mmCIF file of N, CA and C in Angstrom:
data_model
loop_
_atom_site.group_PDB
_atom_site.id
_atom_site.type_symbol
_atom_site.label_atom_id
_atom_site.label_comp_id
_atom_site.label_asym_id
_atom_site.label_seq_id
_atom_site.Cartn_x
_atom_site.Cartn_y
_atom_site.Cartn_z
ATOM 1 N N UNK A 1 -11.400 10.306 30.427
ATOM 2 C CA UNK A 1 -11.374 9.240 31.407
ATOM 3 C C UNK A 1 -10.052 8.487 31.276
ATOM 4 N N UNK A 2 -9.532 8.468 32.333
ATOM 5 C CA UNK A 2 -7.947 7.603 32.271
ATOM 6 C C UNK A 2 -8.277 5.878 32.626
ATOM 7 N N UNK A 3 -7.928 5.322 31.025
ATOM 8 C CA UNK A 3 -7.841 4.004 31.286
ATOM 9 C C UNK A 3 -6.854 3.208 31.493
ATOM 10 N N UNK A 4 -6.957 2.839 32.491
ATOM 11 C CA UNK A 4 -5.890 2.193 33.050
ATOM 12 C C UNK A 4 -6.429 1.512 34.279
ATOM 13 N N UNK A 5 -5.951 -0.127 34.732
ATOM 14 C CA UNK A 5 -6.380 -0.631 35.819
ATOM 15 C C UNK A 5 -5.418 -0.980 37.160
ATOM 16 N N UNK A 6 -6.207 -1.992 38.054
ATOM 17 C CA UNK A 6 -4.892 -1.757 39.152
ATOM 18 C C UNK A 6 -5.366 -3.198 39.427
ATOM 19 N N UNK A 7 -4.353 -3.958 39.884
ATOM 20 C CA UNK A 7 -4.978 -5.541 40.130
ATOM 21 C C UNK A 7 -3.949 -5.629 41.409
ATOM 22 N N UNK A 8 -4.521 -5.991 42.218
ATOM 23 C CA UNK A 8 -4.354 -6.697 43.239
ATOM 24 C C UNK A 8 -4.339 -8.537 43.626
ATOM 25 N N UNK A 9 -3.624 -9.314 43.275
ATOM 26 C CA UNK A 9 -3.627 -10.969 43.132
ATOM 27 C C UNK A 9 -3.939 -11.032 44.977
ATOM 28 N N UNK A 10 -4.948 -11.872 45.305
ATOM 29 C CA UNK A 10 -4.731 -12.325 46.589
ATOM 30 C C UNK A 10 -5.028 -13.732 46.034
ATOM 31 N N UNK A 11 -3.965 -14.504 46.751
ATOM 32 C CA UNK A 11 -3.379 -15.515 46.806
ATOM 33 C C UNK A 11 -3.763 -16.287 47.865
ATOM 34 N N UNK A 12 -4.288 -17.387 48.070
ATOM 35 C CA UNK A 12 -4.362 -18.477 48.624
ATOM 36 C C UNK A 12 -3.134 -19.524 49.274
ATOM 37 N N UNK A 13 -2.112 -19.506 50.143
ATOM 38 C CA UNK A 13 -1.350 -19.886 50.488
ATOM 39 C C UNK A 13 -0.863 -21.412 50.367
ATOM 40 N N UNK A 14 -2.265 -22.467 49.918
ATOM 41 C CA UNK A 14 -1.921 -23.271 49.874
ATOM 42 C C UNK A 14 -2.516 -23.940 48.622
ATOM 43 N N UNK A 15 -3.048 -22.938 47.671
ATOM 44 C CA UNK A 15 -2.895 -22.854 46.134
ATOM 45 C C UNK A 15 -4.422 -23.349 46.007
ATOM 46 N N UNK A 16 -5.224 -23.173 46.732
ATOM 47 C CA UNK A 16 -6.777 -23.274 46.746
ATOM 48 C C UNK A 16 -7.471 -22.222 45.897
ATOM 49 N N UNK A 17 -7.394 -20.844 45.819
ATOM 50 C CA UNK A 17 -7.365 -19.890 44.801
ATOM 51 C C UNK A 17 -6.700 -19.125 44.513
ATOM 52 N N UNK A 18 -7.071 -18.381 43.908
ATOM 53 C CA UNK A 18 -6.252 -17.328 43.607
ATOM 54 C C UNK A 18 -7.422 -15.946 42.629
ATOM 55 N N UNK A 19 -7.449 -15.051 43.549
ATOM 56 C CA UNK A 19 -8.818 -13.859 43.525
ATOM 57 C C UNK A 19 -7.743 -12.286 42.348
ATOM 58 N N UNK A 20 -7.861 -11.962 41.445
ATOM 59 C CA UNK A 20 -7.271 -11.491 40.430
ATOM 60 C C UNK A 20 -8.852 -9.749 41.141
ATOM 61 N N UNK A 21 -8.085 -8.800 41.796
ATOM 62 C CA UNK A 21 -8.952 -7.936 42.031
ATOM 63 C C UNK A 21 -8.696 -6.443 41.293
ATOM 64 N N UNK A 22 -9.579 -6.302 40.635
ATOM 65 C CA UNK A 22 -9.375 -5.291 39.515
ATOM 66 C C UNK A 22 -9.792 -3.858 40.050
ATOM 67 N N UNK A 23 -9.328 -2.743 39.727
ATOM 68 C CA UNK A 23 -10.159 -1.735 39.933
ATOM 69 C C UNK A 23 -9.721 -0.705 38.913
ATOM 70 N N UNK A 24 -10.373 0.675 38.562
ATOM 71 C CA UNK A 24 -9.680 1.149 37.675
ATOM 72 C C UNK A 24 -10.445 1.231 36.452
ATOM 73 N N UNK A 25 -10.665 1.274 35.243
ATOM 74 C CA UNK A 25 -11.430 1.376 34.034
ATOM 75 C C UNK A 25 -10.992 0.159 33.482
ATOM 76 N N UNK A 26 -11.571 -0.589 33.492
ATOM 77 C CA UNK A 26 -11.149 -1.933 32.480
ATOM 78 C C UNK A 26 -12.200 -1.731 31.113
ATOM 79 N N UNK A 27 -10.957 -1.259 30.472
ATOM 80 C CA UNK A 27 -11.531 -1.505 28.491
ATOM 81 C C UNK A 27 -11.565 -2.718 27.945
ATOM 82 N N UNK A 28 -11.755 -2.912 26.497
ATOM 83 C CA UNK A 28 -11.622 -3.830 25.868
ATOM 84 C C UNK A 28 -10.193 -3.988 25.430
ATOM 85 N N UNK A 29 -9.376 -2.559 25.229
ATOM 86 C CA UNK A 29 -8.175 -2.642 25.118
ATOM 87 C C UNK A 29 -6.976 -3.118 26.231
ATOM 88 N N UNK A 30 -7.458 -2.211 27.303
ATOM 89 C CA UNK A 30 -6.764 -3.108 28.916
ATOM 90 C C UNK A 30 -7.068 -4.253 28.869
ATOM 91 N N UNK A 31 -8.035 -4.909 29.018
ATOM 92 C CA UNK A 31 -8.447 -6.082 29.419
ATOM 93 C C UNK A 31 -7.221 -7.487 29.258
ATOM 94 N N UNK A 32 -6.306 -7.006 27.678
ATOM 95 C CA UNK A 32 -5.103 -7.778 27.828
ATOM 96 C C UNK A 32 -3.885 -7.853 28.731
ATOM 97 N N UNK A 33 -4.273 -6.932 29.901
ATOM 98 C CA UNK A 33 -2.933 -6.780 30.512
ATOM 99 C C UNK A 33 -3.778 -7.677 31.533
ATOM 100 N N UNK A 34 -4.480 -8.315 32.005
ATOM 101 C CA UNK A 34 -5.241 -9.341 32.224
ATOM 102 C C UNK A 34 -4.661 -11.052 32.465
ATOM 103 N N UNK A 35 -4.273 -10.910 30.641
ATOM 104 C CA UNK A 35 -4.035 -12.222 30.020
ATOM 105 C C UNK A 35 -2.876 -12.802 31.255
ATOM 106 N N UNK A 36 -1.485 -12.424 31.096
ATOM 107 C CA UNK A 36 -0.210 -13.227 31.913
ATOM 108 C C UNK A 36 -0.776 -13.040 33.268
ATOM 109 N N UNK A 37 -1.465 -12.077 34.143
ATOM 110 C CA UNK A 37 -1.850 -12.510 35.309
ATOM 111 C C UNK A 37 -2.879 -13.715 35.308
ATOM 112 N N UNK A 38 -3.705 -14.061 34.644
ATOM 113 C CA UNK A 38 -4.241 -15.134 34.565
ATOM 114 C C UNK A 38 -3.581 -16.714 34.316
ATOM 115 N N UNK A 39 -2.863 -16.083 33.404
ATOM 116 C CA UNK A 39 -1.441 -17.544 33.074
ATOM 117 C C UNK A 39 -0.818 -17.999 34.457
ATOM 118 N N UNK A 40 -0.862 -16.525 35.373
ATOM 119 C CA UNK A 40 0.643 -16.724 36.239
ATOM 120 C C UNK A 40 -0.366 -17.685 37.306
ATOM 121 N N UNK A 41 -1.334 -17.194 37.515
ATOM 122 C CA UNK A 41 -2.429 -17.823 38.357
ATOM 123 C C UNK A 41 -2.960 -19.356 38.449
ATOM 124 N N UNK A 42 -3.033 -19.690 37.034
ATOM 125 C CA UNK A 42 -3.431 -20.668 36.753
ATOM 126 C C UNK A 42 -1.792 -21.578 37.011
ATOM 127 N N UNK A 43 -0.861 -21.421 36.811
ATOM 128 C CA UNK A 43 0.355 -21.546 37.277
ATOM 129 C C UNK A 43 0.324 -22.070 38.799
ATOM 130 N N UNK A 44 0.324 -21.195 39.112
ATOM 131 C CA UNK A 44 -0.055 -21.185 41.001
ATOM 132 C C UNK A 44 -0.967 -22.161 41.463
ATOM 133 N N UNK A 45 -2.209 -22.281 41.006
ATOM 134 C CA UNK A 45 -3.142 -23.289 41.163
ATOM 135 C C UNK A 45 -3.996 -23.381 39.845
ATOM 136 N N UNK A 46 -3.619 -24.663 39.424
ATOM 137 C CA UNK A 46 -3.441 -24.956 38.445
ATOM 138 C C UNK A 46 -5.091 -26.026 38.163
ATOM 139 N N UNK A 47 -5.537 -26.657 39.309
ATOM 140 C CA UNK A 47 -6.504 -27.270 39.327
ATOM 141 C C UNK A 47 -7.547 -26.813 40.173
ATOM 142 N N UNK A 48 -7.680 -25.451 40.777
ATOM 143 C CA UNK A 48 -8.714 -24.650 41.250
ATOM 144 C C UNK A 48 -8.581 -23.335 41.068
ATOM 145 N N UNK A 49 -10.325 -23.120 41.341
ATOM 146 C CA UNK A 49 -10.893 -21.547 40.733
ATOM 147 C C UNK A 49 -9.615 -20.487 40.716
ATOM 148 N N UNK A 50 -9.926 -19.542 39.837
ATOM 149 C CA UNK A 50 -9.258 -18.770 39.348
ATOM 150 C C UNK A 50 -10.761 -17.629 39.785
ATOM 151 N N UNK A 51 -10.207 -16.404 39.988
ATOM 152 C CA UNK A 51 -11.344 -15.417 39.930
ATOM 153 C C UNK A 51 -10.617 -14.160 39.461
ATOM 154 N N UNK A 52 -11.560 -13.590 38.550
ATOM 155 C CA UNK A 52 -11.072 -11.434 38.540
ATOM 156 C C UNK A 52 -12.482 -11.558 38.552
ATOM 157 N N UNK A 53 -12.304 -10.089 39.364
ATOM 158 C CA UNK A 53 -13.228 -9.727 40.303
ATOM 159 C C UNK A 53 -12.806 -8.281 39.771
ATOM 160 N N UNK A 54 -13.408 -7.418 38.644
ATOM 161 C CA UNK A 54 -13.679 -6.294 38.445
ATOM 162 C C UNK A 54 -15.218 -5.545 39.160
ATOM 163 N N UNK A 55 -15.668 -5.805 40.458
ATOM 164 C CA UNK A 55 -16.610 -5.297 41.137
ATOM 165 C C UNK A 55 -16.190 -4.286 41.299
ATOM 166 N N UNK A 56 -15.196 -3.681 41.789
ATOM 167 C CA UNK A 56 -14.857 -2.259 42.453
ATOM 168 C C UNK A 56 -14.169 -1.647 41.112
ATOM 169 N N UNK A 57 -14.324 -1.683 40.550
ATOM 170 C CA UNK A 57 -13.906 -1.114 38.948
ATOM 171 C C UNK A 57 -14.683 0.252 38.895
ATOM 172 N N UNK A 58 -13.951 1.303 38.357
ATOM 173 C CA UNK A 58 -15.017 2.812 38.184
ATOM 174 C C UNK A 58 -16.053 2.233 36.809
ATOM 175 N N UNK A 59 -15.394 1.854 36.056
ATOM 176 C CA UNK A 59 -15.647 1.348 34.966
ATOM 177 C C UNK A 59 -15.878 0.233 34.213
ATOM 178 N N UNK A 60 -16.513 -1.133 33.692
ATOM 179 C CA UNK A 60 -16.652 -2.187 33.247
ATOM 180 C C UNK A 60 -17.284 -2.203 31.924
ATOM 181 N N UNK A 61 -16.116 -1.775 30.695
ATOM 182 C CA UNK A 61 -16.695 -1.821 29.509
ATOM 183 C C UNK A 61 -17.307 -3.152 28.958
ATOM 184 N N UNK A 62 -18.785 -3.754 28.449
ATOM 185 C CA UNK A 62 -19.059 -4.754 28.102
ATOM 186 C C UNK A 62 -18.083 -5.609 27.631
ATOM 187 N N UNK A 63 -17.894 -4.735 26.414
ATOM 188 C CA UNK A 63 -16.954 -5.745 25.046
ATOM 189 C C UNK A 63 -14.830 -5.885 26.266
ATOM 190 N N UNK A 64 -14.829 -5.660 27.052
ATOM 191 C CA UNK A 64 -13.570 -5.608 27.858
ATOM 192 C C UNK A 64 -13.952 -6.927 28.179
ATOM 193 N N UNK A 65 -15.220 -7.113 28.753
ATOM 194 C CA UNK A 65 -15.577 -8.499 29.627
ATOM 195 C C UNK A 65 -15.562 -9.844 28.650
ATOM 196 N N UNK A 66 -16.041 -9.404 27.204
ATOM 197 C CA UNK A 66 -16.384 -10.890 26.795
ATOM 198 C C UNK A 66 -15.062 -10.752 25.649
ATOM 199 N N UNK A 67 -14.143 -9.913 25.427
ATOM 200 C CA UNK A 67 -12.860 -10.515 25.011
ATOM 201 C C UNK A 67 -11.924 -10.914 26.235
ATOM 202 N N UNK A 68 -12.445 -10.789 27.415
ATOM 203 C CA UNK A 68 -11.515 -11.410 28.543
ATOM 204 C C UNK A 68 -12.125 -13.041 28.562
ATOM 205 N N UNK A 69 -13.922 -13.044 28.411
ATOM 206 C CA UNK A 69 -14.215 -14.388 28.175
ATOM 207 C C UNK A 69 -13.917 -15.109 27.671
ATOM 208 N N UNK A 70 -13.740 -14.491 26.217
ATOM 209 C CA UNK A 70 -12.838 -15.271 24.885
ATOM 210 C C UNK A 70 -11.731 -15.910 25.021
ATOM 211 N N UNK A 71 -11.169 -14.982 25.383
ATOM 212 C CA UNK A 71 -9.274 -15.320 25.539
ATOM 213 C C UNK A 71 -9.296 -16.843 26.828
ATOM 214 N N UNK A 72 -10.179 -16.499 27.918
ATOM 215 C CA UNK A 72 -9.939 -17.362 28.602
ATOM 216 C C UNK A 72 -10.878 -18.835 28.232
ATOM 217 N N UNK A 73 -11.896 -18.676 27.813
ATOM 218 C CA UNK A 73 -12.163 -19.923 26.740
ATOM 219 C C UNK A 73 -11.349 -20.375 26.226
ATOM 220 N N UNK A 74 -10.666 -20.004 24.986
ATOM 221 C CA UNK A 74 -9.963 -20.377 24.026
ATOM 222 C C UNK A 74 -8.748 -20.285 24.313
ATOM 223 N N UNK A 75 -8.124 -19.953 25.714
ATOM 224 C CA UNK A 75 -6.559 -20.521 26.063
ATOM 225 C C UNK A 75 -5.779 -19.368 25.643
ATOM 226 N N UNK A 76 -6.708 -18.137 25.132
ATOM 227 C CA UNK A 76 -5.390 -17.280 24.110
ATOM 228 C C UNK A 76 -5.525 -16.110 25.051
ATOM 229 N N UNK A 77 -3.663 -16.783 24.661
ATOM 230 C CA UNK A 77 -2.417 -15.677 26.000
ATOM 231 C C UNK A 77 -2.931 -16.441 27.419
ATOM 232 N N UNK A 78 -3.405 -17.064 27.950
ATOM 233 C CA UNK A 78 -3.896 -17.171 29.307
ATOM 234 C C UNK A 78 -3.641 -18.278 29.772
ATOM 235 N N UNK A 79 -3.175 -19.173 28.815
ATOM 236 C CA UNK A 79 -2.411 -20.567 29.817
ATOM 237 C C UNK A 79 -3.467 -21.714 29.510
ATOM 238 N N UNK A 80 -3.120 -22.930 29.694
ATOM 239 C CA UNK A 80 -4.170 -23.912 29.909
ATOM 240 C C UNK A 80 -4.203 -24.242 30.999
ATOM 241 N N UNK A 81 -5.178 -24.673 31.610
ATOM 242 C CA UNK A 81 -5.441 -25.112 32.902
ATOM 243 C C UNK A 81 -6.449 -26.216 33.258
ATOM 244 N N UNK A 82 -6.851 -26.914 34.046
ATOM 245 C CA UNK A 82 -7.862 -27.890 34.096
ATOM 246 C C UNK A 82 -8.904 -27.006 35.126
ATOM 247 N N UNK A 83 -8.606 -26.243 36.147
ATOM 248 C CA UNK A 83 -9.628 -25.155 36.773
ATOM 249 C C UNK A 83 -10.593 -24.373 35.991
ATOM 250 N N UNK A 84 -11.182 -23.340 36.877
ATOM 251 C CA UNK A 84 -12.225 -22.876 35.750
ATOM 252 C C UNK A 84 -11.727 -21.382 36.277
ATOM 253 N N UNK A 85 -11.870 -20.171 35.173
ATOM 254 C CA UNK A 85 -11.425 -18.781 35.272
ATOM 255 C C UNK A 85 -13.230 -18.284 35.434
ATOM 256 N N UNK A 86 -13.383 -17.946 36.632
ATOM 257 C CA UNK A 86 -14.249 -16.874 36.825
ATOM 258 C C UNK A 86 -14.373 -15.185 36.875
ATOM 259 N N UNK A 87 -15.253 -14.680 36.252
ATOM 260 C CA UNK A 87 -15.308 -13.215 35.845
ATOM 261 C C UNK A 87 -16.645 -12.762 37.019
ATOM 262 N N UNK A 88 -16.309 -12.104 37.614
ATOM 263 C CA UNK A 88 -17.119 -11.829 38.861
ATOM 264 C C UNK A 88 -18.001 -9.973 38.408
ATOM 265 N N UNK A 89 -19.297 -9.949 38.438
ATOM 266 C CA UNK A 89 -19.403 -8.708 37.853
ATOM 267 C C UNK A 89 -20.915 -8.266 39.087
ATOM 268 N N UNK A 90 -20.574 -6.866 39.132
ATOM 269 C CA UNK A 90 -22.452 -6.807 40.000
ATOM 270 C C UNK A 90 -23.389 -6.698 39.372
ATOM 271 N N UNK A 91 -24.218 -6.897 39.858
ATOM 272 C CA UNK A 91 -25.546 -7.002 39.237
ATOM 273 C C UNK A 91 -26.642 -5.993 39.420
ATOM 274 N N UNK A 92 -26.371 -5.316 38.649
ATOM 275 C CA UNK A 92 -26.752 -3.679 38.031
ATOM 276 C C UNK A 92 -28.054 -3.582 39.503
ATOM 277 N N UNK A 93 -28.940 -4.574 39.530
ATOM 278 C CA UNK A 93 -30.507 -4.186 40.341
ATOM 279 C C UNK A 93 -29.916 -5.128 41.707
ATOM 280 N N UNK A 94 -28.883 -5.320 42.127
ATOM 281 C CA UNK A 94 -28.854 -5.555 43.314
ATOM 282 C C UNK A 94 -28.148 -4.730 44.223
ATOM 283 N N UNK A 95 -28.067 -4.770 45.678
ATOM 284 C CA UNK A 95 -28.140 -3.926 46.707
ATOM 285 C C UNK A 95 -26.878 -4.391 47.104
ATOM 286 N N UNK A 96 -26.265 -3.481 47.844
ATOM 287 C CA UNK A 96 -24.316 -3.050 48.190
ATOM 288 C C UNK A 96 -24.525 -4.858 48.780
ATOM 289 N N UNK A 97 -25.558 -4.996 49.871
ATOM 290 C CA UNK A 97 -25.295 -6.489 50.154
ATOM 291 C C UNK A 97 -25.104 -7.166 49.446
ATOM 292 N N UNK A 98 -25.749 -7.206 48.267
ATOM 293 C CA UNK A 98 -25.772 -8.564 47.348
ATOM 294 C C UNK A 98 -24.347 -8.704 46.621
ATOM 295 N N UNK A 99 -23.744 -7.381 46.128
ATOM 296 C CA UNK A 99 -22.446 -6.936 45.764
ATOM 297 C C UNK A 99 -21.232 -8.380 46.865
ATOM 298 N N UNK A 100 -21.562 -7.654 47.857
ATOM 299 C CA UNK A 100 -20.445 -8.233 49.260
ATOM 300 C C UNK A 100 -20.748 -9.663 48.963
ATOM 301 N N UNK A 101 -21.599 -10.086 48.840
ATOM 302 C CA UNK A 101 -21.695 -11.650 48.930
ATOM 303 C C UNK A 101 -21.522 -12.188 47.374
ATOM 304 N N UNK A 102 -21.056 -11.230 46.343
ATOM 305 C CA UNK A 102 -20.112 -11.737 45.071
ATOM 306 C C UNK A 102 -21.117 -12.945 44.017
ATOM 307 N N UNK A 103 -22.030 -11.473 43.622
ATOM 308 C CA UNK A 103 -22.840 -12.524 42.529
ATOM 309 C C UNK A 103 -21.911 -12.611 40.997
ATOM 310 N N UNK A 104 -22.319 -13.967 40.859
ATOM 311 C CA UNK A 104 -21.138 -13.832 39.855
ATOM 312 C C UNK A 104 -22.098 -14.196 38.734
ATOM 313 N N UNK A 105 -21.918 -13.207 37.343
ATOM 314 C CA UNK A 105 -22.782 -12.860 36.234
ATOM 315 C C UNK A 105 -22.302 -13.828 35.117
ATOM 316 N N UNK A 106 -20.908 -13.462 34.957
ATOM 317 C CA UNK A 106 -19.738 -13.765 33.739
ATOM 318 C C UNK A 106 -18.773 -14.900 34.041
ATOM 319 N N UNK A 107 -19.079 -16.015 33.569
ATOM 320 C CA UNK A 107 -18.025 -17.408 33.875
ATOM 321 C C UNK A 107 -17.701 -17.669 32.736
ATOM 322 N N UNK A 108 -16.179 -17.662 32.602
ATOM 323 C CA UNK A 108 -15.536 -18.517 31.869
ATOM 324 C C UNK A 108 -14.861 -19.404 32.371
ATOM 325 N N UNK A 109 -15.427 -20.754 32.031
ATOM 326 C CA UNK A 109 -14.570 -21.969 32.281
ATOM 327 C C UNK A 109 -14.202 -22.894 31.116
ATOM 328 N N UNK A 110 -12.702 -23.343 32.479
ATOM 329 C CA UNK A 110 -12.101 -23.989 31.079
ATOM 330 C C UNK A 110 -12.078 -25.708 31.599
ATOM 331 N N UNK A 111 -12.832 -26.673 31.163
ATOM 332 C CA UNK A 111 -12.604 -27.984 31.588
ATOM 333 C C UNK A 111 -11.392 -28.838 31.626
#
């Protein structure tokens, strides 16, 4: 299996969010190439949501998700910010709809 991811930043023009869209195998080892897009983001809008959105991911290794939680808890590599970094994941027993309308499982926020 080739790990490796692909992120797509869509950007909010007037710095309202900023959507971090993953696809690709996200490991526990990838998961740091993560970190400076999150910095650069929180950069950008600095006092609202932050999102990665690994939904369309082939792959979502557990332990990838909660050292991305970590890091963005605890500020490491990822910037400080007063916004909150959301981790957007599907929800294994819900239906392609429920997917589209972006249940979100995994929050890390930072106060």
């Amino acid at each position: 299996m080739d790990s490796k991811i692909s992120v797509l930043a869509d950007i909010d023009m007037d710095g309202t969010y900023v959507n971090l869209v993953v696809t690709g195998h996200l490991t526990e080892t990838n998961q740091q190439g993560l970190h400076p897009l999150i910095r650069q983001a929180r950069a950008l809008a600095p006092h609202e949501s932050i999102r990665a959105d690994p939904r369309g991911a082939e792959n979502v290794e557990d332990n990838a998700v909660e050292s991305l939680r970590w890091a963005i808890d605890h500020e490491h590599d990822t910037g400080p910010a007063a916004g909150s970094v959301d981790i957007l994941l599907p929800d294994e027993e819900s239906s392609q709809d429920d997917l589209d309308s972006g249940a979100t499982l995994a929050t890390g926020a930072v106060a």
